[in-house]
CSV table of C-alpha atoms in Angstrom, one decimal:
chain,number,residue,atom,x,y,z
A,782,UNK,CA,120.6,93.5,1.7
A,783,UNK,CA,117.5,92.1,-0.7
A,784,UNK,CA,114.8,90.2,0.6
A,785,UNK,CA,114.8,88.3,-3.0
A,786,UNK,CA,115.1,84.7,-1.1
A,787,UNK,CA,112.0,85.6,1.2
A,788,UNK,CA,109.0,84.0,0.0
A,789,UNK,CA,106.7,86.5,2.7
A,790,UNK,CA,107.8,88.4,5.3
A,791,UNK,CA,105.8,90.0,8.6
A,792,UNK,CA,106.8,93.0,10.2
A,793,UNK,CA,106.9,94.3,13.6
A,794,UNK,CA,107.4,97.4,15.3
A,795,UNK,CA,109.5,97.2,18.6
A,796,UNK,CA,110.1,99.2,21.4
A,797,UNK,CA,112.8,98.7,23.8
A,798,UNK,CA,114.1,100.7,26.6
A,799,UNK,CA,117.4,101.0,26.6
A,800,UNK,CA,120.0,100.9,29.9
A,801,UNK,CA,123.3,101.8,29.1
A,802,UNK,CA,126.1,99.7,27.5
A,803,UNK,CA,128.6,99.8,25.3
A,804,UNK,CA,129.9,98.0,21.6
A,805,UNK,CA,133.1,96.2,22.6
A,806,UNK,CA,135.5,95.8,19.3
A,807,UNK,CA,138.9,94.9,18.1
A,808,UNK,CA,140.5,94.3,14.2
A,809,UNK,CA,139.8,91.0,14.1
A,810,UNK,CA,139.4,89.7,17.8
A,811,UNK,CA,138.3,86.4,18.6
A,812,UNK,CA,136.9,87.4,22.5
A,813,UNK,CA,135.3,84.2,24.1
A,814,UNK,CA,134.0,86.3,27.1
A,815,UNK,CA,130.7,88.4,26.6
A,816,UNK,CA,131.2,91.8,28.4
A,817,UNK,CA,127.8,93.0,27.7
A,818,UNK,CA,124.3,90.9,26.4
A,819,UNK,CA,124.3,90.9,22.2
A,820,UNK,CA,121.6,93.7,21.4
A,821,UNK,CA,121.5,95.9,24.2
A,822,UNK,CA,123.5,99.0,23.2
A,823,UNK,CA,121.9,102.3,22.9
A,824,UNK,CA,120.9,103.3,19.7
A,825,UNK,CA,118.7,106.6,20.2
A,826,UNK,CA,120.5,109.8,21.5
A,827,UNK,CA,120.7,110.5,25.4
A,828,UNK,CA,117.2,111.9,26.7
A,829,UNK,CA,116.7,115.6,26.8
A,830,UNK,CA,117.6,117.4,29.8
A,831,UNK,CA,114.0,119.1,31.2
A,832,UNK,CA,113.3,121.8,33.5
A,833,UNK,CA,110.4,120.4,36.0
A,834,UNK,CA,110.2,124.2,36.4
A,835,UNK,CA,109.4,125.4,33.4
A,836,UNK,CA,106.1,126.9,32.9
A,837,UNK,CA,105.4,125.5,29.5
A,838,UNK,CA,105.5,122.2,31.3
A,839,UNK,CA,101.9,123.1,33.1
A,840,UNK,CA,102.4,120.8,36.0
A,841,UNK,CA,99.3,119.9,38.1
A,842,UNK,CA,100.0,121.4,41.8
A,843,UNK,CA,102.0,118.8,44.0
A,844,UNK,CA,102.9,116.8,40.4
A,845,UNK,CA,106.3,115.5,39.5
A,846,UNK,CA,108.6,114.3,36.4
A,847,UNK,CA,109.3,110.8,36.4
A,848,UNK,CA,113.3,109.6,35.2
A,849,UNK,CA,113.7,110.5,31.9
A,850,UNK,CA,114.0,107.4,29.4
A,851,UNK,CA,115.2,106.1,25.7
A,852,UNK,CA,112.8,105.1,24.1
A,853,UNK,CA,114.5,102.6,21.1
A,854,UNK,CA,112.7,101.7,18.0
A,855,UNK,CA,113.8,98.7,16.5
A,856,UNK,CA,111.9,97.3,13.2
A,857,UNK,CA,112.0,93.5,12.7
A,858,UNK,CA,111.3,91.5,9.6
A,859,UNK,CA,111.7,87.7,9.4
A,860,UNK,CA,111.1,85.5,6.5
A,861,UNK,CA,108.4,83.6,6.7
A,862,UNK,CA,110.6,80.7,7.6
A,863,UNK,CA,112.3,82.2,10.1
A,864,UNK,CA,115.8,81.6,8.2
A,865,UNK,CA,116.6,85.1,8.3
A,866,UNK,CA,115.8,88.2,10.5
A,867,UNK,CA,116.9,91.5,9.7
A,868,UNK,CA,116.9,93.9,12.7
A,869,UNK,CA,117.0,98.0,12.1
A,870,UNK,CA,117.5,100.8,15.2
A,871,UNK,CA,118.4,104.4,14.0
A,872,UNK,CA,122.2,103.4,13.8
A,873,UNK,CA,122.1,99.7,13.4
A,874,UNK,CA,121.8,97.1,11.0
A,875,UNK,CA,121.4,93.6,12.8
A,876,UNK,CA,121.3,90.1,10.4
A,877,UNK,CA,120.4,86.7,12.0
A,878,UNK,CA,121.0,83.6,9.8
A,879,UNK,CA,119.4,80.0,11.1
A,880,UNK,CA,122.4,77.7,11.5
A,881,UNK,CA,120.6,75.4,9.0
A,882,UNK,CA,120.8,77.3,6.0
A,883,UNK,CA,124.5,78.0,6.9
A,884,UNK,CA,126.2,74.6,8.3
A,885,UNK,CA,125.5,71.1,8.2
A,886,UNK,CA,124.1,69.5,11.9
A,887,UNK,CA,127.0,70.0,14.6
A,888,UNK,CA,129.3,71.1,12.1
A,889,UNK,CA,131.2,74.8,11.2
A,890,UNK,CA,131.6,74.0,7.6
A,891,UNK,CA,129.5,76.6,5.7
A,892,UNK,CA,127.3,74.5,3.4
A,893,UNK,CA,127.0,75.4,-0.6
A,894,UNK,CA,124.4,77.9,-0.7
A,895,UNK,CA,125.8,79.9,2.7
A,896,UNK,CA,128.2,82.2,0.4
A,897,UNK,CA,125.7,83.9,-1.3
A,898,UNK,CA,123.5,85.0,1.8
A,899,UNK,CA,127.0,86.5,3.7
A,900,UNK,CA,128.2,88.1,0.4
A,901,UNK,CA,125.0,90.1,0.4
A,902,UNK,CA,125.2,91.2,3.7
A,903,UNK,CA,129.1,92.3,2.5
A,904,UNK,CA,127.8,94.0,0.1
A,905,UNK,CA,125.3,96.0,2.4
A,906,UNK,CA,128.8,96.5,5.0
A,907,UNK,CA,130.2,97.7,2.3
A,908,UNK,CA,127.3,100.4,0.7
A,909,UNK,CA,127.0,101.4,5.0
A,910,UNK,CA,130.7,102.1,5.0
A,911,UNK,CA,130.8,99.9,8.0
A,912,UNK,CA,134.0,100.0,9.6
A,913,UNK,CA,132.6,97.6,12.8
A,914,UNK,CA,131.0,94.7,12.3
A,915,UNK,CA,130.4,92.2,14.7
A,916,UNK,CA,129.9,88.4,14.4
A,917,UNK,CA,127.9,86.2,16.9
A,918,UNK,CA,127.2,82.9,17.3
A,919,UNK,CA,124.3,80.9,19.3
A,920,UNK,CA,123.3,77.4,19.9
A,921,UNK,CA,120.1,76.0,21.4
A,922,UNK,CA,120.3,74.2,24.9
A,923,UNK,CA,121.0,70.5,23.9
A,924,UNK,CA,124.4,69.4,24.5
A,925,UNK,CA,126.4,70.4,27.0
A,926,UNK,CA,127.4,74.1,27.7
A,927,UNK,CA,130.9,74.0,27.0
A,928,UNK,CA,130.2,72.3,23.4
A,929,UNK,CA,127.9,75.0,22.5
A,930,UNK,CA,130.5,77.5,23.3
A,931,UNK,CA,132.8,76.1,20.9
A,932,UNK,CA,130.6,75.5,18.3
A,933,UNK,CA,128.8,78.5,18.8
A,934,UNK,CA,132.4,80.4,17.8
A,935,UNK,CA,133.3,78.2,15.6
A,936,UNK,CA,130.3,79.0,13.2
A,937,UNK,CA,130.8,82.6,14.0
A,938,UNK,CA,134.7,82.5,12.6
A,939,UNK,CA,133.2,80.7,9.6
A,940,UNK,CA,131.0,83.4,8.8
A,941,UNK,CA,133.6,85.7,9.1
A,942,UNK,CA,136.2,84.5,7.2
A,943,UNK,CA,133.5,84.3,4.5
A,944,UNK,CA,132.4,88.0,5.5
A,945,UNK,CA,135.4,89.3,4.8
A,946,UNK,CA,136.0,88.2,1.3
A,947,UNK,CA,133.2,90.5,0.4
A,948,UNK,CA,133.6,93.2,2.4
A,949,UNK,CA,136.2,95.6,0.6
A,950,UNK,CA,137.4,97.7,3.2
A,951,UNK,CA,140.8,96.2,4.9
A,952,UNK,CA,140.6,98.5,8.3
A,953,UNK,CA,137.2,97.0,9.4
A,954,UNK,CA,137.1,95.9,12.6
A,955,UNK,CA,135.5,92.0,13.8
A,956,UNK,CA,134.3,91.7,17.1
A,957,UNK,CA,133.4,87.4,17.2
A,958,UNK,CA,131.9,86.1,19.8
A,959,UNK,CA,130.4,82.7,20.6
A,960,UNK,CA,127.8,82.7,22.9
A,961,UNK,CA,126.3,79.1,23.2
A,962,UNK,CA,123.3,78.8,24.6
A,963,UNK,CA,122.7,82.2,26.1
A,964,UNK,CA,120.2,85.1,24.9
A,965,UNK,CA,118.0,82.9,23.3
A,966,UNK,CA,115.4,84.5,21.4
A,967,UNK,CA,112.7,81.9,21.4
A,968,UNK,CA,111.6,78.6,23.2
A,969,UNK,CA,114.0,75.9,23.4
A,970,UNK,CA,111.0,73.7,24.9
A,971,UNK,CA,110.4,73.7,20.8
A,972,UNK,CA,112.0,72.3,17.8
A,973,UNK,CA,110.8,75.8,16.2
A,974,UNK,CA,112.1,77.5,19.1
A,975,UNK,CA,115.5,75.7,19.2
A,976,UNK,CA,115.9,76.2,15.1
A,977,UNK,CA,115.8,79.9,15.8
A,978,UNK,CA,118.5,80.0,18.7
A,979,UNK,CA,120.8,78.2,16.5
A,980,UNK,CA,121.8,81.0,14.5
A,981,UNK,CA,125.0,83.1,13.5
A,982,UNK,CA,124.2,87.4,13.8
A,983,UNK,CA,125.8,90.1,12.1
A,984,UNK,CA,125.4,94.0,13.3
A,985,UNK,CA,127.0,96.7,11.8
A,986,UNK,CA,126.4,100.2,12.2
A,987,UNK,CA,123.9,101.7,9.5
A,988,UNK,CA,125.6,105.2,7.3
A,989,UNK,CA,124.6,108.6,7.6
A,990,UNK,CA,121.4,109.4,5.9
């Protein structure tokens, strides 16, 4: 994926601890109920088992280990915008396109210049050699619940169907999901907080190195 559309872009460097869950799938499934939060699989490789006994370790007298934990890395960058945020762990690739440069206000109809932001992010499924890729939709929290929910997967079949004109392999597996107004990622006291919740994501896993 190119950041040719971004007129500046900031970067950050995050750190997340990591619990474990999984990455539901299925060729094409249309699954309405979330069976774990968007984002909080486990990237980074199961902690390394350690002997509290080992000299090497030079314990102070009395002194213990605390629980071992994963420690994820996850780099963000984000137009300046905010239309689109690209997400990168070790293993995954995450896109999140703002529902306005997609769709029209309350609508599922991919606008004009949507097709040329989801073809590049097929072509980038395609040079991962991606054969998961999930879709998720989110509203903000105007409206009712239930309309969000609707909406929220309609937009993410939309982006889908458009997805997979680009992406070349046939066996790839969808997971789409619409999530409403849950795991919002900014304030929906805001306009600019509300903008960024209404959005459509796409992970994918990223190819060996």
């Amino acid at each position: 994926m190119t950041t040719r559309h971004r007129a500046s872009a900031a970067t950050a460097i995050v750190g997340l601890v990591i619990a474990g869950a999984h990455f539901i799938g299925a060729a094409s499934a249309h699954a309405d109920d979330p069976t774990a939060p968007p984002g909080t699989e486990p990237s980074a490789a199961p902690p390394v088992a350690i002997d509290s006994n080992s000299p090497g370790l030079k314990m102070p007298q009395g002194g213990v280990l605390a629980a071992p934990k994963v420690l994820d890395i996850a780099e963000v960058v984000e137009d300046l915008g905010g239309e689109q945020r690209r997400q990168e762990t070790n293993q995954t690739v995450m896109m999140a396109l703002q529902a306005e440069v997609l769709f029209p206000e309350d609508s599922d109809v991919l606008n004009a210049q949507a097709s040329a932001r989801i073809q590049a992010i097929g072509q980038e499924i395609n040079q991962q050699k991606a054969t998961r890729v999930r879709v998720f939709g989110f509203t903000d929290d105007q409206g009712s619940y239930e309309h969000g929910k609707v909406l929220s997967k309609k937009r993410a079949d939309s982006v889908q169907r458009e997805l997979a004109k680009t992406v070349t392999n046939p066996s790839v597996m969808f997971d789409i999901r619409g999530y409403s107004e849950d795991y919002p990622i900014a304030d929906n006291k805001t306009e600019e907080g509300r903008k960024k919740n209404r959005r459509v994501e796409i992970t994918f896993p990223r190819g060996a190195s």
